[in-house]
mmCIF file of C-alpha atoms in Angstrom:
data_model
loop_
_atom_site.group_PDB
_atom_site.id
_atom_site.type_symbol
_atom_site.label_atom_id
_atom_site.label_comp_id
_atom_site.label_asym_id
_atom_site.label_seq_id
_atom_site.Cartn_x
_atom_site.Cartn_y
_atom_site.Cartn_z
ATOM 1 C CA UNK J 18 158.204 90.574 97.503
ATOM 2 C CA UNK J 19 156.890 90.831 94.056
ATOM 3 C CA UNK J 20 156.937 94.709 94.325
ATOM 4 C CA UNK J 21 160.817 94.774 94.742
ATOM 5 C CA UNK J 22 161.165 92.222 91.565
ATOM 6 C CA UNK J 23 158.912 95.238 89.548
ATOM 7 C CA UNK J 24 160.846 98.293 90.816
ATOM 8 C CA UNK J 25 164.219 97.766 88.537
ATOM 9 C CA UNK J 26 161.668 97.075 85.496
ATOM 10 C CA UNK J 27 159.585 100.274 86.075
ATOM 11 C CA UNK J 28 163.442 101.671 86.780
ATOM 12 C CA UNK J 29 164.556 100.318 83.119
ATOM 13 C CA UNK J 30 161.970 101.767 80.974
ATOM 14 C CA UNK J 31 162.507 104.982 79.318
ATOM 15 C CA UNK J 32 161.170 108.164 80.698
ATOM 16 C CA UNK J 33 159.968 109.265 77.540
ATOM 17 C CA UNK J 34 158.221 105.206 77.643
ATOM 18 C CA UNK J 35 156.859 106.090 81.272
ATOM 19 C CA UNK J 36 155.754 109.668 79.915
ATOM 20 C CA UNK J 37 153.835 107.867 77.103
ATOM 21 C CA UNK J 38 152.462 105.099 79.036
ATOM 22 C CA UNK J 39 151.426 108.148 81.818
ATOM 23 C CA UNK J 40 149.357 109.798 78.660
ATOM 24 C CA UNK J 41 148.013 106.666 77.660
ATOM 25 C CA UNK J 42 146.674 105.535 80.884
ATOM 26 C CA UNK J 43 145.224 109.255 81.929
ATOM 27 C CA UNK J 44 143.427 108.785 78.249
ATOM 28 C CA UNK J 45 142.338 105.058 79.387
ATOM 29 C CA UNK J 46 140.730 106.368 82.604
ATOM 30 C CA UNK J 47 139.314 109.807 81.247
ATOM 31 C CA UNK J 48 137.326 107.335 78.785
ATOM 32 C CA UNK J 49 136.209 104.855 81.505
ATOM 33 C CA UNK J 50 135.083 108.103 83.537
ATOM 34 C CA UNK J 51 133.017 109.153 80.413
ATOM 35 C CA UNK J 52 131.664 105.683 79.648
ATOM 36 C CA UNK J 53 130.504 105.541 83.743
ATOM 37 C CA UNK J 54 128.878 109.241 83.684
ATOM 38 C CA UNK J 55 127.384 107.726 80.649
ATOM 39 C CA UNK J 56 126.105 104.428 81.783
ATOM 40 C CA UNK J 57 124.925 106.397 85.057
ATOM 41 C CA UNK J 58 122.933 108.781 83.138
ATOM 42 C CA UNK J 59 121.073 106.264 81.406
ATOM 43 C CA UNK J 60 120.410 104.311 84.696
ATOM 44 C CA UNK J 61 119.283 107.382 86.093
ATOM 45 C CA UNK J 62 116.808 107.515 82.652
ATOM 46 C CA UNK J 63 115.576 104.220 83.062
ATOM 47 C CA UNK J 64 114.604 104.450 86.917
ATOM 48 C CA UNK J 65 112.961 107.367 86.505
ATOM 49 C CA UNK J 66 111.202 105.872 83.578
ATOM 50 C CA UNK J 67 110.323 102.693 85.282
ATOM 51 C CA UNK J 68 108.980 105.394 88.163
ATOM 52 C CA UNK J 69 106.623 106.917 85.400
ATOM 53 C CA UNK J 70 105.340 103.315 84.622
ATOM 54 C CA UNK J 71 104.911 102.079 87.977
ATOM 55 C CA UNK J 72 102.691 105.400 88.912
ATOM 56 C CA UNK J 73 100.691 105.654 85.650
ATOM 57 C CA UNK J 74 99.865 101.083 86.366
ATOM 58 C CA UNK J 75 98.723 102.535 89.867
ATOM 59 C CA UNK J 76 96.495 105.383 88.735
ATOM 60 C CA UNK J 77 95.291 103.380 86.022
ATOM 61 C CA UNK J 78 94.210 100.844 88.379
ATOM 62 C CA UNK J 79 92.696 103.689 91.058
ATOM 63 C CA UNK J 80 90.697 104.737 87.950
ATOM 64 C CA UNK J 81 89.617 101.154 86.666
ATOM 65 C CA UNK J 82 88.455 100.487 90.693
ATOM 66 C CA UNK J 83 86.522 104.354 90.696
ATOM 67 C CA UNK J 84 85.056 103.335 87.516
ATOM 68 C CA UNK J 85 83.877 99.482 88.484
ATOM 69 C CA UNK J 86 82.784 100.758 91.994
ATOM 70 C CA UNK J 87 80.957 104.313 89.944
ATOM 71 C CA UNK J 88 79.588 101.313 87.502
ATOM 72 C CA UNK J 89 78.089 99.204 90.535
ATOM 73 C CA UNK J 90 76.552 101.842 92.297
ATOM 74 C CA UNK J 91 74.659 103.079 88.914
ATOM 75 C CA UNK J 92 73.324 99.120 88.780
ATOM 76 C CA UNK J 93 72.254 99.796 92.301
ATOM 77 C CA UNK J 94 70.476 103.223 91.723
ATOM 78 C CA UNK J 95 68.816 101.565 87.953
ATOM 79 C CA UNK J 96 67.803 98.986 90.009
ATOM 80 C CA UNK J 97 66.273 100.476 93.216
ATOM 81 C CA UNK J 98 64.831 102.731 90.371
ATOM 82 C CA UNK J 99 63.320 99.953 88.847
ATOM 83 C CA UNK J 100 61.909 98.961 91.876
ATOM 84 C CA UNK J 101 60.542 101.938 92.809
ATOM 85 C CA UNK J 102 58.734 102.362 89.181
ATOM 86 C CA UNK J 103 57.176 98.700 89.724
ATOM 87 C CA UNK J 104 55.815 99.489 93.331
ATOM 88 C CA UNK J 105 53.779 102.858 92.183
ATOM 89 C CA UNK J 106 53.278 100.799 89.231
ATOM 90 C CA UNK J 107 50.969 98.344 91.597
ATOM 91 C CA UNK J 108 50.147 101.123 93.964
ATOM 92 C CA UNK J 109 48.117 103.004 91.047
ATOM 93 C CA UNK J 110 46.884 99.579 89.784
ATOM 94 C CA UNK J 111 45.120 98.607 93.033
ATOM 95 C CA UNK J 112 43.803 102.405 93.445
ATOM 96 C CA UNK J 113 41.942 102.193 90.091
ATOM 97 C CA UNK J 114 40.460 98.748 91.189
ATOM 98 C CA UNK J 115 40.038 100.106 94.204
ATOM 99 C CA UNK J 116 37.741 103.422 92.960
ATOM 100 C CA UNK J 117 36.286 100.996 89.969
ATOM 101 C CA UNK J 118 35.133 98.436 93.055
ATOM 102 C CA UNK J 119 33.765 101.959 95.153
ATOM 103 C CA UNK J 120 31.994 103.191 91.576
ATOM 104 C CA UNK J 121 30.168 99.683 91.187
ATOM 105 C CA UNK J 122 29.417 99.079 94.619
ATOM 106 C CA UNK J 123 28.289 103.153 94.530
ATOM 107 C CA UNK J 124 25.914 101.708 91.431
ATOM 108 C CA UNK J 125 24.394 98.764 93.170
ATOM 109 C CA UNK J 126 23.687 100.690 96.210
ATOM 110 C CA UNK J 127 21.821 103.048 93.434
ATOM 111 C CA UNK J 128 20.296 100.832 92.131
#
């Protein structure tokens, strides 16, 4: 049993030694908690930074989809517009024709 071969040698060192080693060690872990409370704060930075990221990619994309789909129904509206304009466009056309056709045939019939 290696724990029986270590006893006498913890046994042989000096109390004052043990007392010294004791402070030493305490120091050892009190740093190693500090480093860890450390290293976990910054982990905790860095999700919660990573969290920021990953929502603001996300709204940025909800806002670059509102503003194609906003964009695509404006084409639709110009164009429809457009349309619209064209049709009364023709609609007067053929009325003047229509009343110029009526005003000559109102002449020949005058005549």
């Amino acid at each position: 049993n290696d724990n029986a071969a270590t006893i006498p040698f913890v046994q042989a060192i000096p109390a004052e030694h043990q007392a010294a080693e004791l402070v030493r060690l305490k120091s050892q872990l009190e740093t190693a908690r500090s480093e860890a409370a450390i290293a976990s704060g910054r982990l905790k930075e860095e999700v919660a930074l990573r969290t920021e990221a990953e929502v603001a990619r996300r709204t940025a994309e909800e806002a670059r989809a509102t503003a194609d789909a906003e964009k695509e129904s404006a084409v639709r509206e110009a164009e429809a517009a457009r349309a619209a304009q064209q049709r009364d466009a023709r609609e007067q056309q053929a009325a003047v024709e229509a009343a110029r056709e009526e005003g000559a045939a109102a002449a020949r019939a005058e005549a």
